[in-house]
Amino acid sequence: MRFAIGDATVDIIVDDDDFTLPLTGYFPDRDVGLIERHRGVLEPDYLDLAGNLAKFAIQSFVLRIGGRTLLIDSCIGEQKNIPDIPSWHQRRDSGFLDRLRRAGVDPAGIDLVFCTHLHVDHVGWNTRRENDRWEPTFPNARYLFGRRELADWMTQYHAGSALPIHARALEQSVIPIVEAGRVDLVDDGFELGPGLRLVPLPGHTNGQMGLMVDHAGERAIFCGDAVHNPLQIFQPRLSTSTCVDQNVAADTRMKIFAEAADSGRLVVPAHFRGSRCACVRARGSGFEPVFSCRPK
Ligand SMILES: [Zn+2]
């Protein structure tokens, strides 16, 4: 799957297209009446109401722009200890790197890896198991981690307050990259190149950042987990039970949607199935997704 932003291309490399969480537990404040009204849009790709499931993809975006190749979020990976999520625990033969190659991208050809935040489903392919060590999967890449995001997680890790699923992700997929000297710490406003700027998207985690692309008259934002499901376009203040600050996450989401509705910017969250991304149109006091749009 591929879309264009001007003469730049974005390939969507899916690591898991069938990840579900209980709808009632993950979105406890959802508006049931609103979901019913938009059921025809949200089912079957994004919700399964009979099964009480919210449905997600875990996917990377490979942006080829200005002669460079950037991988945004690195999914789950293989051979990782993730006992909290059985289908991700010690996985093998996921086919992720084959799908990357079929898109015309060799792992050695990735110049930059940008993790929007350091959760288990955004850092996994940073490393792969070789000779009993976690080695960088992308041998020629610099890895961009948010300075605040990494500091926040390392503080929790050393204090012993990070949940085991987060601590293991740090040990297997983040700390080995730091120790290999492959990380560039980046701050809000950092410019990766012309028209490529990192913006703060706090709330899901404290230090999450997104990538704003303004290229050849077209616009997109890779916004990680600031948005999880198109349901949140209809109900923009709906945060998930895993967001570290649900109010801040809601404010971040409102800002993204308001700007996108104004500017025609394509919104590219980490976990949309179906269309994988959406434009956003203002409607009444809220918004609605436009799945058939092109970036503007
Ligand atoms: Zn995620």
PDB file of C-alpha atoms and ligand atoms in Angstrom:
ATOM      1  CA  MET A   1       0.000   0.000   0.000  1.00  0.00           C
ATOM      2  CA  ARG A   2       1.373   3.329  -1.033  1.00  0.00           C
ATOM      3  CA  PHE A   3       0.318   6.950  -1.207  1.00  0.00           C
ATOM      4  CA  ALA A   4       2.086  10.095  -2.369  1.00  0.00           C
ATOM      5  CA  ILE A   5       2.803  13.468  -0.794  1.00  0.00           C
ATOM      6  CA  GLY A   6       3.804  15.498  -3.841  1.00  0.00           C
ATOM      7  CA  ASP A   7       6.734  13.585  -5.357  1.00  0.00           C
ATOM      8  CA  ALA A   8       7.443  11.838  -2.044  1.00  0.00           C
ATOM      9  CA  THR A   9       6.074   8.326  -1.468  1.00  0.00           C
ATOM     10  CA  VAL A  10       4.789   6.610   1.647  1.00  0.00           C
ATOM     11  CA  ASP A  11       4.713   2.806   1.801  1.00  0.00           C
ATOM     12  CA  ILE A  12       2.649   1.227   4.559  1.00  0.00           C
ATOM     13  CA  ILE A  13       4.329  -1.887   5.974  1.00  0.00           C
ATOM     14  CA  VAL A  14       1.913  -3.796   8.187  1.00  0.00           C
ATOM     15  CA  ASP A  15       3.246  -5.930  11.058  1.00  0.00           C
ATOM     16  CA  ASP A  16      -0.140  -7.012  12.509  1.00  0.00           C
ATOM     17  CA  ASP A  17      -3.449  -6.159  10.829  1.00  0.00           C
ATOM     18  CA  ASP A  18      -5.669  -7.955  13.293  1.00  0.00           C
ATOM     19  CA  PHE A  19      -5.002  -6.548  16.742  1.00  0.00           C
ATOM     20  CA  THR A  20      -8.065  -6.055  18.911  1.00  0.00           C
ATOM     21  CA  LEU A  21      -8.795  -4.662  22.357  1.00  0.00           C
ATOM     22  CA  PRO A  22     -12.061  -4.685  24.311  1.00  0.00           C
ATOM     23  CA  LEU A  23     -13.996  -1.606  23.171  1.00  0.00           C
ATOM     24  CA  THR A  24     -15.540  -0.928  26.578  1.00  0.00           C
ATOM     25  CA  GLY A  25     -12.207  -1.168  28.392  1.00  0.00           C
ATOM     26  CA  TYR A  26     -10.110   0.770  25.893  1.00  0.00           C
ATOM     27  CA  PHE A  27     -12.599   3.592  25.227  1.00  0.00           C
ATOM     28  CA  PRO A  28     -14.566   3.748  28.500  1.00  0.00           C
ATOM     29  CA  ASP A  29     -15.972   7.225  27.720  1.00  0.00           C
ATOM     30  CA  ARG A  30     -17.214   6.453  24.215  1.00  0.00           C
ATOM     31  CA  ASP A  31     -20.557   7.913  23.136  1.00  0.00           C
ATOM     32  CA  VAL A  32     -22.679   4.851  22.391  1.00  0.00           C
ATOM     33  CA  GLY A  33     -25.323   6.804  20.482  1.00  0.00           C
ATOM     34  CA  LEU A  34     -22.707   8.469  18.301  1.00  0.00           C
ATOM     35  CA  ILE A  35     -21.136   5.089  17.512  1.00  0.00           C
ATOM     36  CA  GLU A  36     -24.536   3.747  16.500  1.00  0.00           C
ATOM     37  CA  ARG A  37     -25.066   6.728  14.166  1.00  0.00           C
ATOM     38  CA  HIS A  38     -21.733   6.161  12.442  1.00  0.00           C
ATOM     39  CA  ARG A  39     -21.771   2.375  12.626  1.00  0.00           C
ATOM     40  CA  GLY A  40     -21.778   2.089   8.819  1.00  0.00           C
ATOM     41  CA  VAL A  41     -18.435   3.945   8.666  1.00  0.00           C
ATOM     42  CA  LEU A  42     -16.801   2.297  11.680  1.00  0.00           C
ATOM     43  CA  GLU A  43     -17.714  -1.325  10.946  1.00  0.00           C
ATOM     44  CA  PRO A  44     -16.211  -3.641   9.923  1.00  0.00           C
ATOM     45  CA  ASP A  45     -12.724  -2.118   9.613  1.00  0.00           C
ATOM     46  CA  TYR A  46     -12.415  -0.249  12.919  1.00  0.00           C
ATOM     47  CA  LEU A  47     -14.966  -1.649  15.354  1.00  0.00           C
ATOM     48  CA  ASP A  48     -16.778  -4.930  15.963  1.00  0.00           C
ATOM     49  CA  LEU A  49     -19.715  -3.924  18.126  1.00  0.00           C
ATOM     50  CA  ALA A  50     -21.185  -7.413  18.506  1.00  0.00           C
ATOM     51  CA  GLY A  51     -17.801  -8.642  19.697  1.00  0.00           C
ATOM     52  CA  ASN A  52     -17.138  -5.515  21.833  1.00  0.00           C
ATOM     53  CA  LEU A  53     -13.847  -4.997  19.980  1.00  0.00           C
ATOM     54  CA  ALA A  54     -11.844  -2.012  18.807  1.00  0.00           C
ATOM     55  CA  LYS A  55      -9.702  -3.080  15.828  1.00  0.00           C
ATOM     56  CA  PHE A  56      -6.209  -1.867  15.032  1.00  0.00           C
ATOM     57  CA  ALA A  57      -3.277  -2.338  12.670  1.00  0.00           C
ATOM     58  CA  ILE A  58       0.321  -2.199  13.843  1.00  0.00           C
ATOM     59  CA  GLN A  59       2.233  -0.664  10.935  1.00  0.00           C
ATOM     60  CA  SER A  60       5.271   1.333   9.854  1.00  0.00           C
ATOM     61  CA  PHE A  61       5.345   4.113   7.309  1.00  0.00           C
ATOM     62  CA  VAL A  62       8.323   4.365   4.967  1.00  0.00           C
ATOM     63  CA  LEU A  63       8.636   7.908   3.676  1.00  0.00           C
ATOM     64  CA  ARG A  64      10.951   8.419   0.713  1.00  0.00           C
ATOM     65  CA  ILE A  65      11.572  12.117   0.308  1.00  0.00           C
ATOM     66  CA  GLY A  66      14.435  14.278  -0.931  1.00  0.00           C
ATOM     67  CA  GLY A  67      16.664  11.261  -1.633  1.00  0.00           C
ATOM     68  CA  ARG A  68      16.323   9.877   1.899  1.00  0.00           C
ATOM     69  CA  THR A  69      14.357   6.961   3.317  1.00  0.00           C
ATOM     70  CA  LEU A  70      12.705   7.380   6.700  1.00  0.00           C
ATOM     71  CA  LEU A  71      10.911   4.636   8.646  1.00  0.00           C
ATOM     72  CA  ILE A  72       8.279   5.952  11.062  1.00  0.00           C
ATOM     73  CA  ASP A  73       7.522   3.658  14.032  1.00  0.00           C
ATOM     74  CA  SER A  74       8.934   0.157  14.050  1.00  0.00           C
ATOM     75  CA  CYS A  75       6.027  -1.999  15.226  1.00  0.00           C
ATOM     76  CA  ILE A  76       6.419  -5.253  17.180  1.00  0.00           C
ATOM     77  CA  GLY A  77       9.486  -7.088  15.872  1.00  0.00           C
ATOM     78  CA  GLU A  78      10.349 -10.776  16.258  1.00  0.00           C
ATOM     79  CA  GLN A  79      11.619 -12.993  19.068  1.00  0.00           C
ATOM     80  CA  LYS A  80      10.711 -10.382  21.658  1.00  0.00           C
ATOM     81  CA  ASN A  81       9.532 -11.355  25.119  1.00  0.00           C
ATOM     82  CA  ILE A  82       6.048  -9.845  25.301  1.00  0.00           C
ATOM     83  CA  PRO A  83       4.167 -12.359  27.478  1.00  0.00           C
ATOM     84  CA  ASP A  84       1.497  -9.732  28.207  1.00  0.00           C
ATOM     85  CA  ILE A  85       0.288 -10.071  24.584  1.00  0.00           C
ATOM     86  CA  PRO A  86       0.486 -13.758  23.580  1.00  0.00           C
ATOM     87  CA  SER A  87       0.232 -13.191  19.802  1.00  0.00           C
ATOM     88  CA  TRP A  88       3.323 -10.927  19.932  1.00  0.00           C
ATOM     89  CA  HIS A  89       5.327 -13.079  22.337  1.00  0.00           C
ATOM     90  CA  GLN A  90       8.384 -14.724  20.756  1.00  0.00           C
ATOM     91  CA  ARG A  91       6.943 -14.256  17.256  1.00  0.00           C
ATOM     92  CA  ARG A  92       8.792 -15.538  14.257  1.00  0.00           C
ATOM     93  CA  ASP A  93       8.166 -15.524  10.517  1.00  0.00           C
ATOM     94  CA  SER A  94       6.082 -12.357  10.651  1.00  0.00           C
ATOM     95  CA  GLY A  95       7.126 -11.481   7.080  1.00  0.00           C
ATOM     96  CA  PHE A  96       7.637  -7.818   7.991  1.00  0.00           C
ATOM     97  CA  LEU A  97      11.113  -7.463   6.469  1.00  0.00           C
ATOM     98  CA  ASP A  98       9.976  -9.311   3.327  1.00  0.00           C
ATOM     99  CA  ARG A  99       7.111  -6.858   2.950  1.00  0.00           C
ATOM    100  CA  LEU A 100       9.585  -4.015   3.401  1.00  0.00           C
ATOM    101  CA  ARG A 101      11.799  -5.456   0.648  1.00  0.00           C
ATOM    102  CA  ARG A 102       8.811  -5.991  -1.641  1.00  0.00           C
ATOM    103  CA  ALA A 103       8.120  -2.269  -1.276  1.00  0.00           C
ATOM    104  CA  GLY A 104      11.612  -1.740  -2.691  1.00  0.00           C
ATOM    105  CA  VAL A 105      13.330  -0.960   0.605  1.00  0.00           C
ATOM    106  CA  ASP A 106      16.263  -2.954   1.928  1.00  0.00           C
ATOM    107  CA  PRO A 107      16.819  -2.630   5.696  1.00  0.00           C
ATOM    108  CA  ALA A 108      20.307  -1.306   4.879  1.00  0.00           C
ATOM    109  CA  GLY A 109      18.696   1.442   2.820  1.00  0.00           C
ATOM    110  CA  ILE A 110      16.842   3.037   5.734  1.00  0.00           C
ATOM    111  CA  ASP A 111      18.559   6.337   6.630  1.00  0.00           C
ATOM    112  CA  LEU A 112      16.437   7.355   9.612  1.00  0.00           C
ATOM    113  CA  VAL A 113      14.137   5.554  12.034  1.00  0.00           C
ATOM    114  CA  PHE A 114      11.770   7.843  13.936  1.00  0.00           C
ATOM    115  CA  CYS A 115       9.823   6.426  16.889  1.00  0.00           C
ATOM    116  CA  THR A 116       6.895   8.725  17.724  1.00  0.00           C
ATOM    117  CA  HIS A 117       7.037   7.314  21.255  1.00  0.00           C
ATOM    118  CA  LEU A 118       8.659   4.350  22.995  1.00  0.00           C
ATOM    119  CA  HIS A 119       5.790   1.896  23.489  1.00  0.00           C
ATOM    120  CA  VAL A 120       6.250  -1.799  22.664  1.00  0.00           C
ATOM    121  CA  ASP A 121       4.381  -1.550  19.337  1.00  0.00           C
ATOM    122  CA  HIS A 122       6.480   1.389  18.068  1.00  0.00           C
ATOM    123  CA  VAL A 123      10.029   0.179  18.776  1.00  0.00           C
ATOM    124  CA  GLY A 124      10.069  -3.570  18.046  1.00  0.00           C
ATOM    125  CA  TRP A 125      11.897  -3.677  14.734  1.00  0.00           C
ATOM    126  CA  ASN A 126      14.536  -1.273  16.024  1.00  0.00           C
ATOM    127  CA  THR A 127      16.474  -4.426  16.901  1.00  0.00           C
ATOM    128  CA  ARG A 128      16.714  -8.052  15.866  1.00  0.00           C
ATOM    129  CA  ARG A 129      18.224 -11.036  17.636  1.00  0.00           C
ATOM    130  CA  GLU A 130      21.661 -11.985  16.347  1.00  0.00           C
ATOM    131  CA  ASN A 131      24.190 -14.124  18.214  1.00  0.00           C
ATOM    132  CA  ASP A 132      22.232 -13.754  21.439  1.00  0.00           C
ATOM    133  CA  ARG A 133      22.372  -9.976  21.238  1.00  0.00           C
ATOM    134  CA  TRP A 134      19.900  -7.302  20.194  1.00  0.00           C
ATOM    135  CA  GLU A 135      21.460  -5.647  17.144  1.00  0.00           C
ATOM    136  CA  PRO A 136      20.108  -2.698  15.116  1.00  0.00           C
ATOM    137  CA  THR A 137      17.842  -4.055  12.348  1.00  0.00           C
ATOM    138  CA  PHE A 138      18.670  -1.104  10.129  1.00  0.00           C
ATOM    139  CA  PRO A 139      22.466  -1.128  10.014  1.00  0.00           C
ATOM    140  CA  ASN A 140      22.960   2.266   8.408  1.00  0.00           C
ATOM    141  CA  ALA A 141      20.220   4.197  10.148  1.00  0.00           C
ATOM    142  CA  ARG A 142      20.323   6.887  12.782  1.00  0.00           C
ATOM    143  CA  TYR A 143      17.453   6.445  15.216  1.00  0.00           C
ATOM    144  CA  LEU A 144      15.550   9.557  16.289  1.00  0.00           C
ATOM    145  CA  PHE A 145      14.082   9.370  19.803  1.00  0.00           C
ATOM    146  CA  GLY A 146      12.427  12.279  21.579  1.00  0.00           C
ATOM    147  CA  ARG A 147      14.752  13.575  24.288  1.00  0.00           C
ATOM    148  CA  ARG A 148      11.880  14.046  26.726  1.00  0.00           C
ATOM    149  CA  GLU A 149      10.273  10.712  25.824  1.00  0.00           C
ATOM    150  CA  LEU A 150      13.468   8.727  26.413  1.00  0.00           C
ATOM    151  CA  ALA A 151      14.287  10.584  29.640  1.00  0.00           C
ATOM    152  CA  ASP A 152      10.782   9.992  30.969  1.00  0.00           C
ATOM    153  CA  TRP A 153      10.946   6.247  30.280  1.00  0.00           C
ATOM    154  CA  MET A 154      14.477   5.829  31.631  1.00  0.00           C
ATOM    155  CA  THR A 155      13.461   7.609  34.845  1.00  0.00           C
ATOM    156  CA  GLN A 156      10.557   5.177  35.259  1.00  0.00           C
ATOM    157  CA  TYR A 157      12.770   2.234  34.320  1.00  0.00           C
ATOM    158  CA  HIS A 158      15.470   3.038  36.868  1.00  0.00           C
ATOM    159  CA  ALA A 159      12.867   3.769  39.551  1.00  0.00           C
ATOM    160  CA  GLY A 160      11.288   0.371  38.878  1.00  0.00           C
ATOM    161  CA  SER A 161       7.925   2.024  38.190  1.00  0.00           C
ATOM    162  CA  ALA A 162       7.615   1.157  34.483  1.00  0.00           C
ATOM    163  CA  LEU A 163       5.115  -1.629  33.831  1.00  0.00           C
ATOM    164  CA  PRO A 164       6.849  -4.889  32.808  1.00  0.00           C
ATOM    165  CA  ILE A 165       5.617  -4.589  29.196  1.00  0.00           C
ATOM    166  CA  HIS A 166       7.255  -1.155  28.917  1.00  0.00           C
ATOM    167  CA  ALA A 167      10.425  -2.165  30.773  1.00  0.00           C
ATOM    168  CA  ARG A 168      10.927  -5.153  28.471  1.00  0.00           C
ATOM    169  CA  ALA A 169      10.439  -2.963  25.388  1.00  0.00           C
ATOM    170  CA  LEU A 170      13.146  -0.639  26.678  1.00  0.00           C
ATOM    171  CA  GLU A 171      15.516  -3.541  27.381  1.00  0.00           C
ATOM    172  CA  GLN A 172      14.989  -5.289  24.046  1.00  0.00           C
ATOM    173  CA  SER A 173      14.366  -2.487  21.572  1.00  0.00           C
ATOM    174  CA  VAL A 174      15.492   0.881  22.955  1.00  0.00           C
ATOM    175  CA  ILE A 175      18.467   0.560  25.315  1.00  0.00           C
ATOM    176  CA  PRO A 176      20.472  -1.612  22.827  1.00  0.00           C
ATOM    177  CA  ILE A 177      20.131   1.191  20.250  1.00  0.00           C
ATOM    178  CA  VAL A 178      21.265   3.772  22.793  1.00  0.00           C
ATOM    179  CA  GLU A 179      24.225   1.578  23.798  1.00  0.00           C
ATOM    180  CA  ALA A 180      25.181   1.049  20.147  1.00  0.00           C
ATOM    181  CA  GLY A 181      25.544   4.833  19.820  1.00  0.00           C
ATOM    182  CA  ARG A 182      22.904   4.995  17.107  1.00  0.00           C
ATOM    183  CA  VAL A 183      20.467   7.456  18.701  1.00  0.00           C
ATOM    184  CA  ASP A 184      20.043  11.137  17.951  1.00  0.00           C
ATOM    185  CA  LEU A 185      17.940  12.770  20.655  1.00  0.00           C
ATOM    186  CA  VAL A 186      15.524  15.267  19.148  1.00  0.00           C
ATOM    187  CA  ASP A 187      13.320  18.006  20.557  1.00  0.00           C
ATOM    188  CA  ASP A 188      10.044  19.604  19.526  1.00  0.00           C
ATOM    189  CA  GLY A 189      10.556  21.709  16.406  1.00  0.00           C
ATOM    190  CA  PHE A 190      13.503  19.657  15.124  1.00  0.00           C
ATOM    191  CA  GLU A 191      13.727  19.791  11.323  1.00  0.00           C
ATOM    192  CA  LEU A 192      14.709  16.559   9.602  1.00  0.00           C
ATOM    193  CA  GLY A 193      14.962  18.409   6.324  1.00  0.00           C
ATOM    194  CA  PRO A 194      13.006  20.926   4.241  1.00  0.00           C
ATOM    195  CA  GLY A 195       9.306  20.605   5.091  1.00  0.00           C
ATOM    196  CA  LEU A 196       9.861  17.894   7.743  1.00  0.00           C
ATOM    197  CA  ARG A 197       9.325  19.073  11.309  1.00  0.00           C
ATOM    198  CA  LEU A 198       8.773  17.262  14.604  1.00  0.00           C
ATOM    199  CA  VAL A 199       5.875  18.558  16.699  1.00  0.00           C
ATOM    200  CA  PRO A 200       4.907  17.755  20.311  1.00  0.00           C
ATOM    201  CA  LEU A 201       1.862  15.468  20.713  1.00  0.00           C
ATOM    202  CA  PRO A 202       1.681  14.898  24.479  1.00  0.00           C
ATOM    203  CA  GLY A 203      -1.017  12.976  26.313  1.00  0.00           C
ATOM    204  CA  HIS A 204      -0.722   9.378  25.148  1.00  0.00           C
ATOM    205  CA  THR A 205       2.802   9.502  26.553  1.00  0.00           C
ATOM    206  CA  ASN A 206       4.464  12.608  27.979  1.00  0.00           C
ATOM    207  CA  GLY A 207       7.007  12.987  25.208  1.00  0.00           C
ATOM    208  CA  GLN A 208       5.242  11.720  22.089  1.00  0.00           C
ATOM    209  CA  MET A 209       6.077  13.632  18.910  1.00  0.00           C
ATOM    210  CA  GLY A 210       4.671  13.612  15.405  1.00  0.00           C
ATOM    211  CA  LEU A 211       6.172  14.376  12.014  1.00  0.00           C
ATOM    212  CA  MET A 212       4.626  17.275  10.119  1.00  0.00           C
ATOM    213  CA  VAL A 213       5.250  17.097   6.361  1.00  0.00           C
ATOM    214  CA  ASP A 214       4.760  20.137   4.118  1.00  0.00           C
ATOM    215  CA  HIS A 215       6.060  19.139   0.727  1.00  0.00           C
ATOM    216  CA  ALA A 216       5.360  20.251  -2.839  1.00  0.00           C
ATOM    217  CA  GLY A 217       2.159  22.019  -1.756  1.00  0.00           C
ATOM    218  CA  GLU A 218       0.813  18.920   0.042  1.00  0.00           C
ATOM    219  CA  ARG A 219       0.516  18.263   3.758  1.00  0.00           C
ATOM    220  CA  ALA A 220       0.442  15.300   6.109  1.00  0.00           C
ATOM    221  CA  ILE A 221       1.014  14.591   9.775  1.00  0.00           C
ATOM    222  CA  PHE A 222       2.300  11.257  11.039  1.00  0.00           C
ATOM    223  CA  CYS A 223       0.770  11.438  14.487  1.00  0.00           C
ATOM    224  CA  GLY A 224       1.536   8.107  16.144  1.00  0.00           C
ATOM    225  CA  ASP A 225      -0.928   7.347  18.926  1.00  0.00           C
ATOM    226  CA  ALA A 226      -2.411  10.837  19.246  1.00  0.00           C
ATOM    227  CA  VAL A 227      -5.318   9.171  17.400  1.00  0.00           C
ATOM    228  CA  HIS A 228      -6.005   5.425  17.612  1.00  0.00           C
ATOM    229  CA  ASN A 229      -9.302   4.877  15.815  1.00  0.00           C
ATOM    230  CA  PRO A 230     -11.571   6.877  13.452  1.00  0.00           C
ATOM    231  CA  LEU A 231     -14.167   6.800  16.241  1.00  0.00           C
ATOM    232  CA  GLN A 232     -12.092   9.592  17.794  1.00  0.00           C
ATOM    233  CA  ILE A 233     -12.605  11.823  14.742  1.00  0.00           C
ATOM    234  CA  PHE A 234     -16.343  11.753  15.486  1.00  0.00           C
ATOM    235  CA  GLN A 235     -15.665  12.099  19.240  1.00  0.00           C
ATOM    236  CA  PRO A 236     -12.351  14.008  19.362  1.00  0.00           C
ATOM    237  CA  ARG A 237     -12.062  14.301  23.150  1.00  0.00           C
ATOM    238  CA  LEU A 238     -12.305  10.522  23.553  1.00  0.00           C
ATOM    239  CA  SER A 239      -8.957   9.310  24.903  1.00  0.00           C
ATOM    240  CA  THR A 240      -7.970   5.715  25.574  1.00  0.00           C
ATOM    241  CA  SER A 241      -7.603   4.092  28.967  1.00  0.00           C
ATOM    242  CA  THR A 242      -3.852   3.784  28.273  1.00  0.00           C
ATOM    243  CA  CYS A 243      -3.242   7.501  27.656  1.00  0.00           C
ATOM    244  CA  VAL A 244      -1.058   8.832  30.461  1.00  0.00           C
ATOM    245  CA  ASP A 245      -3.037  12.125  30.601  1.00  0.00           C
ATOM    246  CA  GLN A 246      -6.437  11.813  28.949  1.00  0.00           C
ATOM    247  CA  ASN A 247      -7.177  15.560  29.043  1.00  0.00           C
ATOM    248  CA  VAL A 248      -3.871  16.527  27.472  1.00  0.00           C
ATOM    249  CA  ALA A 249      -4.328  13.764  24.879  1.00  0.00           C
ATOM    250  CA  ALA A 250      -7.766  15.203  24.046  1.00  0.00           C
ATOM    251  CA  ASP A 251      -6.329  18.727  23.669  1.00  0.00           C
ATOM    252  CA  THR A 252      -3.605  17.376  21.376  1.00  0.00           C
ATOM    253  CA  ARG A 253      -6.183  15.565  19.243  1.00  0.00           C
ATOM    254  CA  MET A 254      -8.407  18.651  18.947  1.00  0.00           C
ATOM    255  CA  LYS A 255      -5.423  20.685  17.732  1.00  0.00           C
ATOM    256  CA  ILE A 256      -4.510  18.083  15.112  1.00  0.00           C
ATOM    257  CA  PHE A 257      -8.071  17.841  13.780  1.00  0.00           C
ATOM    258  CA  ALA A 258      -8.709  21.602  13.766  1.00  0.00           C
ATOM    259  CA  GLU A 259      -5.516  22.277  11.848  1.00  0.00           C
ATOM    260  CA  ALA A 260      -6.108  19.363   9.475  1.00  0.00           C
ATOM    261  CA  ALA A 261      -9.684  20.461   8.750  1.00  0.00           C
ATOM    262  CA  ASP A 262      -8.428  23.999   8.016  1.00  0.00           C
ATOM    263  CA  SER A 263      -5.458  23.066   5.885  1.00  0.00           C
ATOM    264  CA  GLY A 264      -6.544  19.829   4.190  1.00  0.00           C
ATOM    265  CA  ARG A 265      -3.678  18.017   5.919  1.00  0.00           C
ATOM    266  CA  LEU A 266      -3.778  14.222   5.725  1.00  0.00           C
ATOM    267  CA  VAL A 267      -3.836  12.637   9.204  1.00  0.00           C
ATOM    268  CA  VAL A 268      -1.750   9.451   9.375  1.00  0.00           C
ATOM    269  CA  PRO A 269      -2.106   7.727  12.768  1.00  0.00           C
ATOM    270  CA  ALA A 270      -0.130   4.606  13.625  1.00  0.00           C
ATOM    271  CA  HIS A 271      -3.020   2.193  14.017  1.00  0.00           C
ATOM    272  CA  PHE A 272      -5.796   2.813  11.461  1.00  0.00           C
ATOM    273  CA  ARG A 273      -6.818  -0.280   9.528  1.00  0.00           C
ATOM    274  CA  GLY A 274      -8.943   0.122   6.386  1.00  0.00           C
ATOM    275  CA  SER A 275      -7.999   3.399   4.733  1.00  0.00           C
ATOM    276  CA  ARG A 276      -4.842   3.680   6.984  1.00  0.00           C
ATOM    277  CA  CYS A 277      -5.216   7.479   7.065  1.00  0.00           C
ATOM    278  CA  ALA A 278      -7.882  10.157   6.713  1.00  0.00           C
ATOM    279  CA  CYS A 279      -8.585  13.775   6.010  1.00  0.00           C
ATOM    280  CA  VAL A 280     -10.793  15.531   8.517  1.00  0.00           C
ATOM    281  CA  ARG A 281     -13.791  17.761   7.862  1.00  0.00           C
ATOM    282  CA  ALA A 282     -15.413  20.051  10.430  1.00  0.00           C
ATOM    283  CA  ARG A 283     -19.018  19.063  11.085  1.00  0.00           C
ATOM    284  CA  GLY A 284     -21.152  20.842  13.677  1.00  0.00           C
ATOM    285  CA  SER A 285     -19.095  21.106  16.833  1.00  0.00           C
ATOM    286  CA  GLY A 286     -16.989  18.089  15.866  1.00  0.00           C
ATOM    287  CA  PHE A 287     -15.339  16.441  12.893  1.00  0.00           C
ATOM    288  CA  GLU A 288     -15.858  13.613  10.462  1.00  0.00           C
ATOM    289  CA  PRO A 289     -13.306  11.515   8.573  1.00  0.00           C
ATOM    290  CA  VAL A 290     -12.892  11.663   4.805  1.00  0.00           C
ATOM    291  CA  PHE A 291     -11.209   8.436   3.779  1.00  0.00           C
ATOM    292  CA  SER A 292     -11.095   9.001   0.032  1.00  0.00           C
ATOM    293  CA  CYS A 293      -9.059  12.201   0.159  1.00  0.00           C
ATOM    294  CA  ARG A 294      -5.628  12.937  -1.206  1.00  0.00           C
ATOM    295  CA  PRO A 295      -3.137  14.942   0.836  1.00  0.00           C
ATOM    296  CA  LYS A 296      -3.305  18.672   0.041  1.00  0.00           C
TER     297      LYS A 296
HETATM  298 ZN    ZN B   1       0.653   2.245  19.547  1.00  0.00          ZN
END
